[in-house]
């Protein structure tokens, strides 16, 4: 999570969204939550975040890559930021090194609204919960079953949200 000075006005909201995402991802496996600015530090799922100065995106990617390098399975870095890295060439290099190890990077840019960021993360949480469903254990026909599971869970979310408005 980018905790640079430019994020300070939206940091509490974004940290709450990131905390919910990190917590839900723990159902699928190990998660490391990093906050970065001029430096990078482990965050404890973003329970407490503060302005950390600049935007050293490259340092965050390098630290996350080190942690993920020896872990089995699918490995992802989810990067939430609002702007350009302080050192674009170093950030590009860090991304290439992660990709060479089979680590995927999903960058969520907050030049959009907080609602768009929340919607993006909600879709990721929905996909994660579908991946944990029993449909994934099937060897044949997994795609259609996963799609049906996603639609089923999305429908349940919409239905539950509608019930809340009736109360």
C-alpha angles and dihedrals in degrees: 000000000000107000096176122141092262089061095054096100093054100027098104092052095043091045090054091052091046090048091053091048095048091047093051092047090058087075088068098043148297117340129192116199115206128186117198142187120129086342136024125238137170108257112197093239093313095288089146122021132169140177107290100182121239133021109262095170091159092060091051092050092047092051093046091048091052090052094046098041096089098034119107127232130024112348124198137178112205107198120193114192142145103214155000121324118250090238111030096180091052090046091051090050092049090050092050091050091051091048091050088059092050094255114144123213124210111190119197111198116205098203079106123068127287088248091059091050091048091049091050092050091045089056090050091050090049091050090048093052090048090051089055093052124105092253090077091064091068114101097203127044093014095144098060091042091052091048091050090049092052092050091045093052093043089052090050091052092050092046093049090047089052091051090055090058092052093055 
